[in-house]
């Protein structure tokens, strides 16, 4: 995924572009660049590395101009290099393009263009777009761009400027998000809302196969056939605070600490007294009562939330539930019948594999419910119904508040479905709602004193390997804890089902390997306790996550992180918090960039 921005107005374009790119840096940060038109001339700066490098270059060697486009890259085609940084240009550097997505047919297009004499200076797919526009240009940049996008296969959100027509930015969207920001005598375009918020809260969300031409004083909208279309201007519900770090050193820490408020917001939004209420479910009770099978699919952290959700759906709603990784689901030709409901889980709502899985289901007339944080995203728009997580923008690449939000939404939906199926009676329903209301306070309690977890990060931040073990509903917690650690500290970490550990992986245990054992109060506590003993017998370093008051766990643990007492079903929401903090403190102890880990991006919008 990459971040693109564009500006036209009276301000100096480069300052607007740089700030916009910094607000989109979570989308990718391998390289960055801007192109502006200054006194009729197209000029640019671009460089491998994070945006701060580009900012330094612009401070040393500034550009003027009141129209420009910018890009921050997560490399897909073409290595990370200065040449492959966007913007990309035509042969004469009169046309500049920035692009988010993947052009799947770029090789054949490139071969054709080379035969026509075009000279390429990068190994990216994007550069093909600039040369195609040059090839199609007959004095009308919009028409040249429109003809070009009709030739492209894959996903793209592009911004185009040219010194031949210095009064406009032409943009197009297919498969990657693009939002137009409407200002007063100035207009903006960006991949995501945070880049626009300092300037405007009036947005137009482009849909697939839509284009726009941004002038200083107006914006015109078209479809890919060139027909003018009317678009609705929407007001943003996001506040600038939501996308600022505030006093936190990193977005990830801010978002860890936002989890009590997120839980409260979910409960306030979806619990009306003792009734569960979903505003945009759009799935009738009569339809839901006939659902006999649920397929959940997602990627990464959202997949782990789905694994927790399976426990809820099978326990509360008694529906057969399977959980799949989206990139596997979309290619296994899944069996999908009329009584199946798909649940797609995604924070960004733009994950390519999850979108593809959703479309696979839709092609087989299966209804899709998505649990999604970005309510204007592709997944949200293409689902039959949505349960918005309402966690607010999650900027840190490592997902935290969205994860606990996804679990709480799955818990509520499963109880809702259980009521419809008459599986969950009135008393049982209320019994399971009560501990839910305690969640915000119990998360706050964990967050109120993190000193012990900081001490553990001091002790173990130089470890080369970690193992995370969990059972039952906390097996996903082990997977999620391992993912958090490896993606921001680069320490090798693996999550296993504790009962499986003796079937081979236990050979890994050694006196230098911390083994995090998630073992809160549960019906299978004794089984988990035995598994921990197996590890302790082989001199592993045991760090247990256990329920307050559990003295027995000390017999087999070197360290114990306590969490407040909670019913087993909701223990994943609490037991992950110390693991989020542990990974955060270890990564910062190692001096790493927690919000922008190497090789990663906030949403993977390519296959
Ligand atoms: C989580 O910390 C990772 N950044 C990653 O696994 C992420 O959960 C995954 O890419 C799915 O993203 P989504 O929820 O936006 O679809």
Coordinates of C-alpha atoms and ligand atoms in Angstrom, one line a residue:
X1 CA 0.0 0.0 0.0
X2 CA 1.2 3.5 -0.7
X3 CA 0.0 7.0 0.2
X4 CA -0.7 9.6 -2.5
X5 CA -1.7 13.3 -2.1
X6 CA -2.4 16.2 -4.4
X7 CA -3.0 20.0 -3.9
X8 CA -4.1 22.9 -6.0
X9 CA -4.8 26.4 -4.5
X10 CA -2.9 29.4 -3.3
X11 CA -0.6 27.8 -0.7
X12 CA 2.9 26.6 -1.5
X13 CA 2.1 23.0 -2.7
X14 CA 5.2 21.4 -1.2
X15 CA 4.3 22.3 2.4
X16 CA 0.8 20.9 2.0
X17 CA 2.2 17.8 0.3
X18 CA 4.8 17.0 2.9
X19 CA 2.5 17.3 5.8
X20 CA -0.1 15.2 3.9
X21 CA 2.5 12.5 3.2
X22 CA 3.6 12.5 6.9
X23 CA 0.0 11.7 7.8
X24 CA 0.0 8.9 5.3
X25 CA 3.4 7.5 6.2
X26 CA 1.8 4.5 7.9
X27 CA 0.7 3.3 4.4
X28 CA 4.3 2.8 3.3
X29 CA 7.7 4.5 3.8
X30 CA 10.3 2.9 1.5
X31 CA 10.7 6.1 -0.5
X32 CA 8.9 9.4 -1.0
X33 CA 8.7 12.2 -3.6
X34 CA 6.8 15.3 -4.8
X35 CA 6.3 17.0 -8.2
X36 CA 5.0 20.6 -8.5
X37 CA 4.5 23.0 -11.4
X38 CA 6.4 26.2 -10.7
X39 CA 6.1 29.1 -13.1
X40 CA 4.9 26.7 -15.8
X41 CA 7.7 24.2 -15.2
X42 CA 7.3 20.7 -13.8
X43 CA 9.9 20.1 -11.1
X44 CA 10.3 17.3 -8.6
X45 CA 12.2 15.9 -5.6
X46 CA 12.2 12.2 -4.8
X47 CA 14.4 9.9 -2.6
X48 CA 14.7 6.5 -1.2
X49 CA 14.0 6.4 2.6
X50 CA 11.4 7.9 4.9
X51 CA 9.6 11.2 4.4
X52 CA 11.9 13.0 6.8
X53 CA 14.7 12.6 4.2
X54 CA 12.5 14.2 1.5
X55 CA 11.6 17.0 4.0
X56 CA 15.3 17.7 4.5
X57 CA 15.9 17.7 0.7
X58 CA 13.1 20.2 0.2
X59 CA 14.4 22.4 3.0
X60 CA 17.9 22.5 1.4
X61 CA 16.5 22.7 -2.1
X62 CA 13.0 24.1 -2.0
X63 CA 10.4 24.1 -4.8
X64 CA 7.6 26.7 -5.3
X65 CA 4.4 26.3 -7.2
X66 CA 0.7 26.1 -6.0
X67 CA -0.1 22.8 -7.6
X68 CA 1.5 19.4 -6.9
X69 CA 1.3 15.7 -6.2
X70 CA 3.2 13.6 -3.7
X71 CA 3.8 9.9 -2.8
X72 CA 5.1 7.7 0.0
X73 CA 5.9 4.2 -1.2
X74 CA 5.6 0.6 0.0
X75 CA 7.5 -1.2 -2.8
X76 CA 5.6 -3.8 -4.8
X77 CA 7.2 -3.8 -8.3
X78 CA 10.8 -2.6 -8.4
X79 CA 13.3 -2.4 -5.6
X80 CA 13.5 0.4 -3.1
X81 CA 15.6 3.0 -4.9
X82 CA 15.7 6.7 -5.9
X83 CA 14.7 5.8 -9.5
X84 CA 11.8 3.7 -8.4
X85 CA 10.5 6.4 -6.0
X86 CA 7.4 8.2 -7.3
X87 CA 6.5 10.5 -9.0
X88 CA 7.1 8.9 -12.4
X89 CA 7.3 10.8 -15.7
X90 CA 6.9 10.5 -19.4
X91 CA 9.9 10.7 -21.7
X92 CA 10.1 14.5 -21.7
X93 CA 9.3 14.9 -18.0
X94 CA 6.2 17.1 -18.9
X95 CA 3.8 14.7 -17.2
X96 CA 4.1 13.4 -13.6
X97 CA 2.1 10.5 -12.0
X98 CA 1.8 9.1 -8.5
X99 CA 0.1 5.7 -8.0
X100 CA -1.2 3.5 -5.3
X101 CA -1.9 -0.1 -6.3
X102 CA -0.6 -2.6 -8.8
X103 CA -0.8 -2.6 -12.6
X104 CA -1.1 -6.3 -13.4
X105 CA -0.6 -5.9 -17.2
X106 CA 2.3 -3.5 -17.0
X107 CA 4.8 -5.8 -18.7
X108 CA 2.9 -6.1 -21.9
X109 CA 2.1 -2.4 -21.9
X110 CA 5.7 -1.6 -21.3
X111 CA 6.9 -3.8 -24.2
X112 CA 4.5 -2.0 -26.5
X113 CA 5.6 1.4 -25.4
X114 CA 9.3 0.5 -25.7
X115 CA 8.6 -0.6 -29.3
X116 CA 7.1 2.8 -29.9
X117 CA 10.4 4.4 -28.6
X118 CA 9.6 5.2 -25.1
X119 CA 12.6 5.2 -22.7
X120 CA 12.0 4.0 -19.1
X121 CA 14.0 5.1 -16.2
X122 CA 12.6 2.8 -13.5
X123 CA 11.6 -0.8 -13.0
X124 CA 8.2 0.0 -11.5
X125 CA 4.8 -0.8 -13.0
X126 CA 3.7 2.8 -12.3
X127 CA 6.0 4.4 -14.9
X128 CA 4.0 2.7 -17.6
X129 CA 1.0 5.0 -16.8
X130 CA 3.0 8.2 -17.4
X131 CA 4.2 7.0 -20.8
X132 CA 0.7 5.8 -21.8
X133 CA -0.7 9.3 -21.0
X134 CA 2.1 10.8 -23.1
X135 CA 1.2 8.4 -25.9
X136 CA -2.5 9.3 -25.6
X137 CA -2.0 13.0 -25.2
X138 CA -3.6 15.1 -27.9
X139 CA -3.9 18.4 -26.0
X140 CA -6.3 17.1 -23.4
X141 CA -4.8 15.7 -20.2
X142 CA -8.1 14.5 -18.9
X143 CA -8.9 12.6 -22.1
X144 CA -5.3 11.2 -22.3
X145 CA -5.6 9.9 -18.7
X146 CA -9.1 8.6 -19.3
X147 CA -8.0 6.6 -22.3
X148 CA -5.0 5.3 -20.3
X149 CA -6.9 4.0 -17.3
X150 CA -9.1 2.0 -19.7
X151 CA -6.0 0.1 -20.7
X152 CA -4.9 -0.8 -17.2
X153 CA -5.7 -4.0 -15.4
X154 CA -5.2 -4.4 -11.6
X155 CA -5.7 -1.8 -8.9
X156 CA -4.9 1.9 -9.1
X157 CA -5.5 5.3 -7.6
X158 CA -3.5 7.9 -9.5
X159 CA -2.9 11.6 -9.6
X160 CA -1.6 13.3 -12.7
X161 CA -0.3 16.8 -13.4
X162 CA 1.4 18.2 -16.5
X163 CA 3.1 21.5 -17.3
X164 CA 1.1 21.3 -20.5
X165 CA -2.1 22.0 -18.4
X166 CA -0.8 23.6 -15.2
X167 CA -4.3 24.5 -13.8
X168 CA -5.5 21.0 -13.0
X169 CA -4.9 17.7 -11.3
X170 CA -6.5 14.7 -13.0
X171 CA -7.2 11.7 -10.7
X172 CA -8.7 8.2 -11.2
X173 CA -9.7 5.4 -8.9
X174 CA -10.0 1.6 -9.5
X175 CA -9.5 -0.8 -6.6
X176 CA -7.5 1.6 -4.4
X177 CA -9.0 4.3 -2.2
X178 CA -9.0 8.0 -3.3
X179 CA -10.7 10.9 -1.5
X180 CA -11.1 14.4 -2.8
X181 CA -11.0 17.2 -0.2
X182 CA -13.1 20.3 -1.0
X183 CA -11.6 23.6 0.2
X184 CA -12.3 27.3 -0.3
X185 CA -10.4 28.3 -3.5
X186 CA -8.2 25.2 -3.0
X187 CA -8.8 21.5 -3.4
X188 CA -7.0 18.3 -2.3
X189 CA -6.9 14.6 -3.0
X190 CA -5.4 11.8 -0.9
X191 CA -5.5 8.1 -0.2
X192 CA -7.0 8.6 3.2
X193 CA -8.7 11.1 5.5
X194 CA -5.7 12.0 7.8
X195 CA -3.9 13.8 5.0
X196 CA -6.9 16.1 4.4
X197 CA -8.0 16.9 8.0
X198 CA -5.7 19.9 8.6
X199 CA -7.4 21.6 5.6
X200 CA -11.0 20.5 5.2
X201 CA -13.6 18.1 6.5
X202 CA -15.6 18.1 3.3
X203 CA -14.8 15.0 1.4
X204 CA -15.9 13.2 -1.8
X205 CA -15.2 9.5 -1.8
X206 CA -14.4 8.3 -5.3
X207 CA -15.7 4.9 -6.3
X208 CA -14.2 2.4 -8.7
X209 CA -14.2 3.6 -12.3
X210 CA -14.5 7.2 -11.3
X211 CA -12.3 10.2 -12.1
X212 CA -12.1 13.8 -11.1
X213 CA -10.4 17.0 -12.4
X214 CA -9.4 19.3 -9.6
X215 CA -9.1 23.0 -10.4
X216 CA -8.4 25.7 -7.8
X217 CA -12.0 26.8 -7.7
X218 CA -14.0 23.7 -8.6
X219 CA -13.8 19.9 -9.0
X220 CA -15.6 18.0 -11.8
X221 CA -16.4 14.3 -11.6
X222 CA -16.6 11.7 -14.4
X223 CA -16.9 8.0 -15.0
X224 CA -14.3 6.1 -17.1
X225 CA -16.5 6.7 -20.2
X226 CA -16.1 10.4 -19.8
X227 CA -19.7 11.0 -18.6
X228 CA -20.1 13.8 -16.0
X229 CA -21.4 12.5 -12.7
X230 CA -22.7 14.1 -9.6
X231 CA -21.0 13.2 -6.3
X232 CA -22.1 13.9 -2.7
X233 CA -19.9 16.0 -0.5
X234 CA -19.7 14.3 2.9
X235 CA -18.6 15.7 6.3
X236 CA -15.8 13.8 8.1
X237 CA -16.6 12.5 11.5
X238 CA -12.9 12.2 12.4
X239 CA -11.3 14.9 14.5
X240 CA -7.8 16.1 14.0
X241 CA -7.0 14.7 17.5
X242 CA -7.9 11.2 16.2
X243 CA -5.0 11.4 13.8
X244 CA -2.4 13.1 16.0
X245 CA -0.1 11.3 18.5
X246 CA -0.8 14.0 21.1
X247 CA 1.7 13.5 24.0
X248 CA 2.4 9.9 23.0
X249 CA 5.8 9.1 21.5
X250 CA 4.2 6.7 19.1
X251 CA 0.7 6.1 17.6
X252 CA 0.9 2.5 18.8
X253 CA 1.1 3.5 22.5
X254 CA -1.7 6.0 22.0
X255 CA -3.8 3.3 20.5
X256 CA -3.1 0.8 23.2
X257 CA -4.2 3.4 25.7
X258 CA -7.3 4.2 23.7
X259 CA -8.7 0.7 24.1
X260 CA -10.9 1.4 27.2
X261 CA -12.5 4.3 25.3
X262 CA -12.9 2.1 22.2
X263 CA -14.6 -0.6 24.3
X264 CA -16.9 2.0 25.8
X265 CA -17.8 3.4 22.4
X266 CA -18.6 0.0 21.1
X267 CA -20.9 -0.8 24.1
X268 CA -22.5 2.6 24.0
X269 CA -23.1 2.3 20.2
X270 CA -24.3 -1.3 20.2
X271 CA -25.9 -2.0 23.6
X272 CA -29.2 -0.2 24.3
X273 CA -30.1 -1.3 27.8
X274 CA -30.2 -5.1 27.5
X275 CA -30.7 -5.1 23.8
X276 CA -27.9 -5.4 21.2
X277 CA -28.4 -3.0 18.3
X278 CA -26.5 -2.9 15.0
X279 CA -27.2 0.2 12.9
X280 CA -26.1 -1.0 9.5
X281 CA -26.4 -4.8 9.8
X282 CA -28.8 -4.9 6.8
X283 CA -29.3 -8.6 7.4
X284 CA -32.8 -9.5 8.5
X285 CA -33.5 -11.7 11.5
X286 CA -35.4 -14.1 9.3
X287 CA -32.3 -14.5 7.1
X288 CA -30.0 -14.8 10.1
X289 CA -32.2 -17.4 11.7
X290 CA -31.6 -19.7 8.6
X291 CA -27.8 -19.3 8.8
X292 CA -26.4 -22.8 9.5
X293 CA -22.7 -22.0 8.7
X294 CA -20.5 -19.1 9.1
X295 CA -17.2 -18.6 7.2
X296 CA -14.9 -16.0 8.7
X297 CA -11.9 -14.8 6.7
X298 CA -9.3 -12.2 7.4
X299 CA -5.6 -11.5 7.5
X300 CA -3.0 -11.1 10.2
X301 CA -4.4 -9.7 13.5
X302 CA -7.9 -9.6 12.1
X303 CA -7.6 -13.3 11.4
X304 CA -6.6 -13.9 15.0
X305 CA -9.8 -12.0 16.1
X306 CA -11.7 -14.3 13.8
X307 CA -10.3 -17.4 15.6
X308 CA -11.6 -15.9 18.8
X309 CA -15.0 -15.2 17.1
X310 CA -15.4 -18.9 16.2
X311 CA -15.6 -19.7 19.9
X312 CA -18.3 -17.2 20.4
X313 CA -20.4 -18.2 17.3
X314 CA -20.3 -21.9 18.1
X315 CA -21.0 -21.4 21.8
X316 CA -23.7 -18.6 21.7
X317 CA -25.3 -19.2 18.3
X318 CA -24.6 -22.9 17.8
X319 CA -23.7 -22.3 14.1
X320 CA -20.8 -24.3 12.5
X321 CA -18.0 -21.8 12.0
X322 CA -14.8 -22.0 10.1
X323 CA -12.0 -19.4 10.0
X324 CA -9.7 -18.9 7.1
X325 CA -6.8 -16.7 6.1
X326 CA -8.1 -14.6 3.2
X327 CA -5.2 -15.4 0.9
X328 CA -5.9 -19.1 1.3
X329 CA -9.6 -18.8 1.2
X330 CA -9.7 -17.0 -2.1
X331 CA -7.9 -19.7 -4.0
X332 CA -9.3 -22.9 -2.5
X333 CA -12.6 -22.9 -4.4
X334 CA -14.6 -23.0 -1.1
X335 CA -17.9 -24.8 -0.8
X336 CA -20.5 -22.0 -0.3
X337 CA -24.2 -22.7 0.0
X338 CA -27.2 -20.6 0.5
X339 CA -27.3 -21.1 4.3
X340 CA -23.7 -19.7 4.7
X341 CA -22.9 -16.3 6.0
X342 CA -19.5 -14.9 5.3
X343 CA -17.9 -12.6 7.9
X344 CA -15.0 -10.5 6.6
X345 CA -12.9 -8.8 9.3
X346 CA -10.6 -5.9 8.4
X347 CA -9.4 -2.8 10.2
X348 CA -8.6 -0.9 7.0
X349 CA -11.3 -2.4 4.8
X350 CA -8.7 -2.3 1.9
X351 CA -6.8 -5.5 2.4
X352 CA -6.6 -6.9 -1.1
X353 CA -6.9 -10.6 -0.1
X354 CA -9.9 -10.0 2.1
X355 CA -11.6 -7.9 -0.6
X356 CA -11.0 -10.8 -3.0
X357 CA -12.4 -13.3 -0.6
X358 CA -15.5 -11.1 -0.2
X359 CA -15.9 -10.9 -3.9
X360 CA -15.6 -14.7 -4.2
X361 CA -18.5 -15.1 -1.8
X362 CA -20.6 -12.5 -3.5
X363 CA -20.0 -14.2 -6.9
X364 CA -21.6 -17.3 -5.3
X365 CA -24.5 -15.2 -3.9
X366 CA -23.4 -15.5 -0.4
X367 CA -24.2 -12.6 1.9
X368 CA -21.3 -10.9 3.5
X369 CA -21.2 -9.2 6.9
X370 CA -18.0 -7.2 7.5
X371 CA -16.6 -6.1 10.8
X372 CA -14.6 -3.1 9.7
X373 CA -13.0 0.0 11.2
X374 CA -12.9 2.2 8.1
X375 CA -16.6 2.6 7.3
X376 CA -16.1 4.2 3.8
X377 CA -13.6 1.4 2.7
X378 CA -14.0 -1.0 -0.2
X379 CA -14.9 -3.9 2.1
X380 CA -17.5 -1.8 3.9
X381 CA -19.1 -0.6 0.7
X382 CA -19.1 -4.0 -0.9
X383 CA -20.6 -5.9 2.0
X384 CA -24.3 -6.6 2.5
X385 CA -24.0 -5.5 6.1
X386 CA -21.4 -4.0 8.3
X387 CA -20.6 -3.8 12.0
X388 CA -18.3 -0.8 12.3
X389 CA -15.7 -1.2 15.0
X390 CA -15.6 2.6 15.6
X391 CA -12.1 2.5 17.0
X392 CA -11.1 5.7 15.3
X393 CA -8.2 5.9 12.9
X394 CA -5.6 3.3 13.7
X395 CA -2.3 4.7 12.5
X396 CA 0.3 2.4 14.1
X397 CA 1.1 -0.4 11.7
X398 CA 0.8 -2.9 14.6
X399 CA -2.9 -3.3 15.1
X400 CA -4.1 -3.0 18.8
X401 CA -7.3 -1.2 19.5
X402 CA -8.9 -2.6 16.3
X403 CA -8.1 -6.1 17.5
X404 CA -9.9 -5.8 20.8
X405 CA -12.7 -3.9 19.0
X406 CA -13.1 -6.7 16.5
X407 CA -13.3 -9.3 19.3
X408 CA -16.0 -7.3 21.2
X409 CA -18.0 -6.8 18.0
X410 CA -17.8 -10.6 17.4
X411 CA -18.9 -11.3 20.9
X412 CA -21.9 -9.0 20.6
X413 CA -22.9 -10.4 17.1
X414 CA -22.7 -13.9 18.4
X415 CA -25.0 -13.2 21.4
X416 CA -27.3 -11.3 19.0
X417 CA -27.4 -14.4 16.7
X418 CA -27.8 -16.7 19.6
X419 CA -30.9 -14.8 20.7
X420 CA -32.4 -15.0 17.2
X421 CA -31.7 -18.7 17.2
X422 CA -33.3 -19.1 20.6
X423 CA -30.1 -20.8 21.8
X424 CA -29.3 -18.1 24.3
X425 CA -32.1 -17.5 26.9
X426 CA -32.9 -14.2 28.5
X427 CA -31.1 -15.0 31.8
X428 CA -28.0 -16.4 30.0
X429 CA -28.0 -13.4 27.7
X430 CA -27.9 -11.0 30.6
X431 CA -25.3 -13.1 32.3
X432 CA -23.0 -12.7 29.4
X433 CA -23.7 -9.0 28.9
X434 CA -22.7 -8.1 32.5
X435 CA -18.9 -8.9 32.3
X436 CA -18.8 -7.0 28.9
X437 CA -19.6 -3.8 30.8
X438 CA -16.6 -4.4 33.0
X439 CA -14.2 -4.6 30.2
X440 CA -13.2 -0.8 29.9
X441 CA -12.5 -0.6 33.6
X442 CA -10.5 -3.8 33.5
X443 CA -8.4 -2.7 30.6
X444 CA -7.7 0.6 32.4
X445 CA -6.6 -1.4 35.4
X446 CA -4.0 -3.3 33.3
X447 CA -2.8 0.0 31.7
X448 CA -2.6 1.8 35.1
X449 CA 0.7 0.1 36.0
X450 CA 3.0 -1.2 33.3
X451 CA 6.2 -1.1 35.3
X452 CA 6.5 -4.8 35.6
X453 CA 6.1 -5.3 31.9
X454 CA 8.8 -2.7 31.3
X455 CA 11.1 -4.6 33.6
X456 CA 10.5 -7.8 31.6
X457 CA 11.3 -5.9 28.4
X458 CA 14.5 -4.7 30.0
X459 CA 15.4 -8.4 30.9
X460 CA 14.5 -10.0 27.6
X461 CA 14.7 -7.4 24.8
X462 CA 18.0 -9.0 23.5
X463 CA 16.4 -12.5 23.2
X464 CA 16.7 -14.0 19.8
X465 CA 13.5 -16.1 20.0
X466 CA 10.2 -16.1 21.9
X467 CA 7.5 -18.7 22.1
X468 CA 3.9 -17.9 22.9
X469 CA 1.6 -20.7 24.1
X470 CA -2.1 -20.6 24.7
X471 CA -5.1 -23.0 24.6
X472 CA -8.7 -22.9 23.6
X473 CA -9.9 -19.3 23.2
X474 CA -6.4 -18.0 24.1
X475 CA -4.6 -19.9 21.4
X476 CA -5.4 -16.9 19.1
X477 CA -3.9 -14.7 21.9
X478 CA -0.6 -16.7 21.5
X479 CA -0.7 -16.1 17.8
X480 CA -1.5 -12.4 18.2
X481 CA 1.1 -11.9 20.9
X482 CA 3.8 -13.4 18.7
X483 CA 2.7 -11.3 15.7
X484 CA 2.9 -8.1 17.7
X485 CA 6.4 -8.9 18.9
X486 CA 7.9 -10.0 15.6
X487 CA 6.4 -7.2 13.5
X488 CA 7.8 -4.3 15.6
X489 CA 10.9 -5.8 17.3
X490 CA 12.0 -8.1 14.5
X491 CA 12.6 -10.8 17.1
X492 CA 11.6 -14.3 15.9
X493 CA 8.4 -15.3 17.8
X494 CA 6.0 -18.1 17.2
X495 CA 2.6 -18.8 18.7
X496 CA 1.5 -22.4 19.3
X497 CA -1.4 -24.3 20.8
X498 CA 0.0 -25.4 24.1
X499 CA -1.2 -28.9 23.7
X500 CA 0.5 -29.2 20.4
X501 CA 3.9 -28.0 21.7
X502 CA 5.1 -31.5 22.8
X503 CA 4.5 -32.8 19.3
X504 CA 7.9 -31.5 18.1
X505 CA 8.2 -27.7 18.7
X506 CA 9.2 -28.3 22.4
X507 CA 12.6 -29.3 21.1
X508 CA 13.1 -25.5 20.6
X509 CA 13.0 -24.8 24.4
X510 CA 16.4 -23.7 25.8
X511 CA 17.4 -21.7 28.9
X512 CA 17.7 -18.5 26.8
X513 CA 14.2 -18.6 25.3
X514 CA 11.4 -16.7 27.0
X515 CA 8.1 -18.7 26.7
X516 CA 5.0 -16.6 27.2
X517 CA 2.2 -18.8 28.5
X518 CA -1.3 -17.3 28.4
X519 CA -3.1 -19.1 31.2
X520 CA -6.0 -17.1 32.7
X521 CA -8.8 -18.8 34.6
X522 CA -10.5 -21.3 32.3
X523 CA -12.1 -24.7 32.1
X524 CA -8.8 -26.0 30.7
X525 CA -6.5 -24.2 33.2
X526 CA -5.2 -27.6 34.5
X527 CA -4.4 -28.7 31.0
X528 CA -2.5 -25.4 30.3
X529 CA -0.8 -25.8 33.7
X530 CA 0.5 -29.2 32.7
X531 CA 1.8 -27.8 29.4
X532 CA 3.7 -25.1 31.2
X533 CA 5.2 -27.7 33.5
X534 CA 6.5 -29.5 30.4
X535 CA 8.3 -26.4 29.3
X536 CA 9.6 -25.6 32.8
X537 CA 11.0 -29.2 33.0
X538 CA 13.1 -28.2 30.0
X539 CA 14.4 -25.0 31.7
X540 CA 12.5 -22.6 29.5
X541 CA 12.0 -19.1 30.8
X542 CA 8.3 -19.0 31.7
X543 CA 6.4 -15.7 31.6
X544 CA 2.8 -16.5 32.4
X545 CA -0.2 -14.3 31.9
X546 CA -2.7 -15.4 34.6
X547 CA -5.7 -14.2 36.6
X548 CA -5.2 -12.1 39.6
X549 CA -5.1 -14.3 42.8
X550 CA -3.7 -17.3 41.0
X551 CA -0.9 -18.4 43.3
X552 CA -0.5 -21.8 41.8
X553 CA 0.9 -20.5 38.5
X554 CA 3.9 -19.2 40.5
X555 CA 5.1 -22.8 41.0
X556 CA 6.0 -23.1 37.3
X557 CA 6.6 -19.5 36.3
X558 CA 9.7 -17.3 36.5
X559 CA 7.5 -14.3 36.0
X560 CA 3.7 -13.8 36.2
X561 CA 1.8 -10.9 34.6
X562 CA -1.6 -10.7 36.3
X563 CA -4.8 -9.6 34.6
X564 CA -8.1 -8.9 36.3
X565 CA -10.6 -11.7 36.7
X566 CA -13.0 -12.0 33.8
X567 CA -15.1 -14.8 32.2
X568 CA -13.1 -17.1 30.0
X569 CA -14.9 -16.0 26.9
X570 CA -13.7 -12.4 27.3
X571 CA -10.2 -13.2 28.6
X572 CA -8.6 -12.7 25.1
X573 CA -9.6 -9.0 25.3
X574 CA -7.6 -8.6 28.5
X575 CA -4.8 -11.1 28.0
X576 CA -3.6 -9.4 24.8
X577 CA -3.0 -6.0 26.5
X578 CA 0.2 -7.0 28.4
X579 CA 1.5 -8.6 25.2
X580 CA 0.9 -5.5 23.2
X581 CA 2.8 -3.5 25.9
X582 CA 5.6 -6.1 26.1
X583 CA 6.2 -5.9 22.3
X584 CA 6.0 -2.1 22.4
X585 CA 8.5 -1.8 25.3
X586 CA 10.9 -4.3 23.7
X587 CA 10.8 -2.6 20.3
X588 CA 11.4 0.9 21.8
X589 CA 14.2 -0.6 24.0
X590 CA 15.8 -1.8 20.8
X591 CA 15.4 1.8 19.4
X592 CA 13.1 0.7 16.6
X593 CA 10.4 2.7 14.8
X594 CA 7.4 1.2 16.4
X595 CA 4.8 2.9 14.1
X596 CA 6.7 2.2 10.9
X597 CA 8.4 -1.2 11.1
X598 CA 10.6 -2.2 8.2
X599 CA 9.0 -3.9 5.2
X600 CA 5.5 -3.4 6.5
X601 CA 2.6 -1.1 5.7
X602 CA -0.7 -0.4 7.6
X603 CA -2.9 -2.1 5.0
X604 CA -1.7 -4.5 2.4
X605 CA -3.7 -3.4 -0.7
X606 CA -1.9 -5.7 -3.1
X607 CA -1.9 -9.5 -3.3
Ligands
LIG1 C1 -1.4 -6.4 12.4 O1 -0.6 -5.8 13.5 C2 -0.7 -6.3 11.1 N1 -0.4 -4.9 10.8 C3 -1.4 -7.0 10.0 O2 -1.3 -8.4 10.3 C4 -2.9 -6.6 9.8 O3 -3.7 -7.1 10.8 C5 -3.4 -7.3 8.5 O4 -2.6 -6.8 7.4 C6 -4.9 -7.2 8.2 O5 -5.2 -5.8 8.0 P1 -6.7 -5.4 8.0 O6 -7.3 -5.7 9.4 O7 -6.7 -3.9 7.8 O8 -7.4 -6.1 6.9

